Short mmCIF file of C-alpha atoms and ligand atoms in Angstrom, two decimals:
data_model
loop_
_atom_site.label_atom_id
_atom_site.label_comp_id
_atom_site.label_asym_id
_atom_site.label_seq_id
_atom_site.Cartn_x
_atom_site.Cartn_y
_atom_site.Cartn_z
CA MET A 1 1.15 -0.64 170.21
CA ASN A 2 0.59 -3.43 172.73
CA ILE A 3 2.84 -6.41 171.87
CA GLU A 4 0.74 -8.66 174.10
CA THR A 5 -2.10 -8.42 171.58
CA TYR A 6 0.00 -10.68 169.33
CA PHE A 7 -0.30 -13.47 171.92
CA LYS A 8 -4.07 -13.48 171.55
CA LEU A 9 -3.84 -14.82 168.00
CA SER A 10 -4.40 -18.60 168.00
CA TYR A 11 -2.17 -21.09 166.24
CA GLY A 12 -1.38 -24.78 166.15
CA LEU A 13 2.12 -26.23 166.04
CA TYR A 14 3.09 -28.59 163.24
CA ILE A 15 6.12 -30.16 161.59
CA VAL A 16 6.23 -29.12 157.95
CA SER A 17 8.50 -31.46 156.00
CA SER A 18 9.67 -31.99 152.47
CA HIS A 19 12.30 -33.81 150.47
CA TYR A 20 14.82 -33.12 147.75
CA ASP A 21 17.48 -35.23 146.08
CA GLY A 22 17.02 -38.14 148.51
CA LYS A 23 17.28 -35.88 151.57
CA PHE A 24 14.57 -35.01 154.09
CA ASN A 25 14.02 -32.00 156.27
CA GLY A 26 11.29 -30.57 158.46
CA HIS A 27 10.72 -27.68 160.82
CA ILE A 28 8.22 -26.54 163.42
CA ASN A 29 5.64 -24.30 161.86
CA ASN A 30 2.77 -22.43 163.51
CA THR A 31 1.22 -20.82 160.46
CA VAL A 32 -0.79 -23.60 158.88
CA PHE A 33 -4.47 -22.96 158.22
CA GLN A 34 -7.21 -24.17 155.93
CA VAL A 35 -8.25 -21.59 153.34
CA THR A 36 -10.79 -23.43 151.16
CA ALA A 37 -12.97 -26.54 151.50
CA GLU A 38 -13.78 -27.56 147.91
CA PRO A 39 -11.14 -28.26 146.76
CA ALA A 40 -9.44 -28.45 150.15
CA LYS A 41 -6.46 -26.11 150.35
CA LEU A 42 -4.17 -24.97 153.13
CA ALA A 43 -1.88 -21.99 153.52
CA VAL A 44 1.57 -22.53 155.04
CA CYS A 45 4.01 -19.71 155.77
CA SER A 46 7.72 -20.47 155.91
CA ASN A 47 10.91 -18.43 156.31
CA LYS A 48 13.08 -18.16 153.18
CA ASN A 49 16.15 -19.15 155.24
CA ASN A 50 14.68 -22.52 156.22
CA LEU A 51 16.10 -25.52 154.41
CA THR A 52 12.60 -27.01 154.22
CA THR A 53 11.49 -23.95 152.23
CA ASP A 54 14.12 -24.79 149.58
CA TYR A 55 12.99 -28.40 149.47
CA ILE A 56 9.30 -27.43 149.10
CA LEU A 57 10.10 -25.09 146.19
CA LYS A 58 12.08 -27.84 144.46
CA SER A 59 9.90 -30.90 145.13
CA LYS A 60 6.53 -29.03 144.99
CA CYS A 61 5.15 -31.02 147.90
CA LEU A 62 5.08 -31.03 151.69
CA THR A 63 3.63 -32.91 154.62
CA ILE A 64 2.16 -31.39 157.76
CA SER A 65 2.58 -33.64 160.80
CA ILE A 66 0.24 -32.61 163.63
CA ILE A 67 2.09 -32.52 166.96
CA GLN A 68 0.33 -33.83 170.07
CA GLU A 69 0.09 -31.78 173.25
CA GLU A 70 2.35 -33.98 175.39
CA VAL A 71 5.75 -33.00 174.02
CA ASP A 72 8.81 -31.59 175.73
CA LEU A 73 11.06 -28.70 174.78
CA GLU A 74 13.71 -31.10 173.52
CA TYR A 75 11.33 -32.41 170.85
CA ILE A 76 10.43 -28.86 169.79
CA GLY A 77 14.12 -27.91 169.87
CA HIS A 78 15.08 -30.81 167.60
CA PHE A 79 12.79 -29.64 164.80
CA GLY A 80 12.40 -25.98 165.65
CA PHE A 81 15.71 -24.57 166.79
CA LYS A 82 18.29 -26.56 164.85
CA SER A 83 19.04 -26.41 161.15
CA GLY A 84 18.83 -29.42 158.87
CA ARG A 85 21.93 -27.98 157.16
CA ASP A 86 23.94 -29.15 160.19
CA PHE A 87 22.54 -32.65 160.69
CA ASN A 88 19.89 -35.07 159.48
CA LYS A 89 16.82 -34.33 161.62
CA PHE A 90 15.22 -37.63 160.59
CA GLU A 91 18.10 -39.90 161.54
CA LYS A 92 16.76 -40.87 164.97
CA ILE A 93 13.09 -40.13 164.30
CA ASN A 94 10.36 -42.61 163.42
CA TYR A 95 8.87 -41.56 160.12
CA LYS A 96 7.23 -42.89 156.99
CA LEU A 97 6.98 -41.50 153.48
CA SER A 98 3.75 -39.98 152.18
CA ASP A 99 2.38 -40.84 148.73
CA LEU A 100 4.12 -37.72 147.43
CA GLY A 101 7.44 -38.82 148.96
CA CYS A 102 7.66 -36.38 151.87
CA PRO A 103 8.49 -37.63 155.39
CA VAL A 104 5.68 -37.94 157.92
CA VAL A 105 6.82 -37.76 161.56
CA LEU A 106 5.42 -40.65 163.61
CA ASP A 107 6.82 -39.67 167.04
CA LYS A 108 4.49 -37.52 169.19
CA THR A 109 2.11 -36.77 166.33
CA ILE A 110 -1.59 -37.51 165.88
CA GLY A 111 -1.97 -37.32 162.11
CA TYR A 112 -0.81 -35.62 158.95
CA PHE A 113 -1.69 -33.96 155.65
CA ASP A 114 0.06 -34.79 152.39
CA CYS A 115 0.02 -31.74 150.14
CA GLU A 116 0.96 -30.60 146.65
CA LEU A 117 2.26 -27.08 146.08
CA GLU A 118 -0.13 -24.91 144.04
CA SER A 119 1.16 -21.37 144.34
CA THR A 120 3.49 -19.13 146.30
CA PHE A 121 3.35 -15.56 147.56
CA ASP A 122 6.52 -13.65 148.33
CA LEU A 123 6.14 -11.95 151.73
CA GLY A 124 9.68 -10.57 151.95
CA THR A 125 11.23 -12.61 154.77
CA HIS A 126 8.78 -15.47 154.27
CA ILE A 127 6.99 -17.36 151.49
CA LEU A 128 3.31 -18.19 151.76
CA PHE A 129 2.58 -21.56 150.17
CA ILE A 130 -0.91 -22.45 148.99
CA VAL A 131 -1.14 -26.24 148.88
CA SER A 132 -3.86 -28.70 147.94
CA ILE A 133 -4.54 -31.64 150.25
CA LYS A 134 -3.95 -34.98 148.54
CA ASP A 135 -4.29 -37.16 151.64
CA ALA A 136 -5.13 -36.74 155.33
CA GLN A 137 -4.68 -39.45 157.98
CA LEU A 138 -5.18 -39.66 161.74
CA PHE A 139 -3.09 -41.95 163.96
CA ASP A 140 -4.74 -40.96 167.23
CA ASN A 141 -8.16 -39.41 167.63
CA GLU A 142 -7.98 -39.17 171.44
CA LYS A 143 -4.98 -36.89 171.98
CA SER A 144 -5.21 -33.12 171.59
CA PRO A 145 -3.15 -31.25 169.00
CA LEU A 146 -0.52 -28.86 170.38
CA THR A 147 -1.47 -25.20 170.21
CA TYR A 148 0.91 -22.27 170.33
CA SER A 149 -0.75 -20.98 173.49
CA TYR A 150 -0.25 -24.35 175.27
CA TYR A 151 3.36 -24.38 174.10
CA ARG A 152 3.94 -20.87 175.38
CA ASN A 153 1.97 -21.03 178.64
CA VAL A 154 2.38 -24.64 179.75
CA ILE A 155 5.59 -25.89 178.10
CA LYS A 156 7.10 -22.37 178.47
CA GLY A 157 8.37 -22.30 174.90
CA VAL A 158 9.25 -19.34 172.69
CA SER A 159 9.33 -18.68 168.93
CA PRO A 160 12.59 -19.16 167.03
CA LYS A 161 13.96 -16.28 164.99
CA ASN A 162 12.67 -17.65 161.68
CA ALA A 163 9.06 -18.00 162.89
CA PRO A 164 6.52 -15.47 161.63
CA THR A 165 5.51 -14.97 165.27
CA TYR A 166 9.04 -14.27 166.58
CA ILE A 167 9.23 -11.31 168.96
CA ASP A 168 12.54 -9.76 169.91
CA LYS A 169 13.62 -10.88 173.39
CA ASP A 170 14.27 -7.27 174.45
CA LYS A 171 10.61 -6.49 173.87
CA LEU A 172 9.58 -9.67 175.70
CA SER A 173 11.77 -9.09 178.74
CA LYS A 174 10.24 -5.66 179.20
CA LEU A 175 6.81 -7.26 179.20
CA GLU A 176 7.28 -10.25 181.38
CA GLU A 177 7.36 -9.68 185.08
CA LYS A 178 10.45 -11.23 186.51
CA PRO A 179 10.04 -12.99 189.84
CA LYS A 180 12.17 -11.46 192.58
CA SER A 181 15.23 -13.64 192.83
CA LYS A 182 18.68 -13.19 194.26
CA HIS A 183 20.05 -15.16 191.32
CA PRO A 184 19.58 -13.66 187.84
CA GLN A 185 17.86 -15.38 184.95
CA TYR A 186 19.84 -16.14 181.81
CA VAL A 187 18.54 -16.20 178.24
CA CYS A 188 19.76 -18.44 175.43
CA ASN A 189 21.09 -16.21 172.64
CA VAL A 190 20.11 -18.81 170.03
CA CYS A 191 16.54 -19.79 170.87
CA GLY A 192 15.37 -17.38 173.56
CA TYR A 193 14.89 -20.05 176.26
CA VAL A 194 15.11 -18.44 179.70
CA TYR A 195 16.87 -20.30 182.52
CA ASN A 196 15.12 -19.41 185.76
CA PRO A 197 17.20 -20.48 188.80
CA GLU A 198 14.03 -20.70 190.91
CA GLU A 199 12.63 -23.36 188.58
CA GLY A 200 15.89 -25.09 187.63
CA ASP A 201 15.74 -27.60 184.75
CA GLU A 202 14.21 -30.63 186.42
CA GLU A 203 13.85 -32.61 183.19
CA ASN A 204 17.63 -32.58 182.97
CA GLY A 205 18.34 -33.18 186.64
CA ILE A 206 18.81 -29.56 187.73
CA PRO A 207 16.80 -28.94 190.91
CA PRO A 208 14.94 -25.67 191.59
CA GLY A 209 17.17 -23.11 193.29
CA THR A 210 20.29 -23.83 191.20
CA PRO A 211 21.98 -20.57 190.13
CA PHE A 212 23.11 -20.42 186.52
CA GLU A 213 26.75 -20.24 187.63
CA ASP A 214 26.36 -23.59 189.42
CA LEU A 215 25.04 -25.47 186.40
CA PRO A 216 27.43 -28.26 185.36
CA GLU A 217 29.78 -27.35 182.51
CA ASP A 218 28.19 -29.98 180.25
CA TRP A 219 24.68 -28.57 180.77
CA VAL A 220 23.14 -27.44 177.49
CA CYS A 221 20.10 -25.40 176.54
CA PRO A 222 17.13 -27.83 176.83
CA VAL A 223 15.57 -26.32 173.70
CA CYS A 224 18.33 -25.86 171.15
CA GLY A 225 21.29 -27.72 172.66
CA VAL A 226 23.91 -24.94 172.78
CA ASP A 227 26.26 -24.74 175.78
CA LYS A 228 26.36 -22.23 178.64
CA ASP A 229 28.63 -19.83 176.74
CA ASN A 230 25.69 -18.97 174.50
CA PHE A 231 23.65 -17.56 177.38
CA SER A 232 23.56 -13.97 178.56
CA ILE A 233 22.17 -12.41 181.69
CA LEU A 234 18.57 -11.22 181.42
FE1 FE B 1 18.61 -22.40 173.23
#
């Protein structure tokens, strides 16, 4: 078995959102694909532990906001590595409501689908939703949609534990060649983000060459926001 084969499957990255009882939630999803044209239907796979999954089952609708390529890890972390059970993900986000009442993310997106739930398939850890498209709108026809391969190779992102494409970090670390460095790399135990001292965290003011031990005490994981105590040596 060659785990790297998994990385040759192509996916896009989306925010799947729904509503229930006046509340909104959404999460990053990379298993959204069109399955029929007439009538137009999509398949969406979602972990049973996700709050959005509960909302979709209750409200019978969802929106798929298409993320643009130019996003940072913080944006992905907000929707992908934090639970809506802990805070309102839409509080500081620009959004509008679809005709079916689900939130559509307007920040860093290029369009969306508004969908009605048709059927579900129990996949054990996940549920596969078959949804019919009730509306589709584009905000920006110039920008490219974010793909999983761009996210992984350019933005250097990883899959959260609830994603269908999650791969255990022990398996990953065996695969990925570590650059020779006198300072070790550290991995976030929550989201799998790897702090590489040679690269630093320039978006958050940490220059290349900063060892993990020298990071300021208030430094947090740029993806999921947990503090240094949640990191272990790789
Ligand atoms: Fe993290």
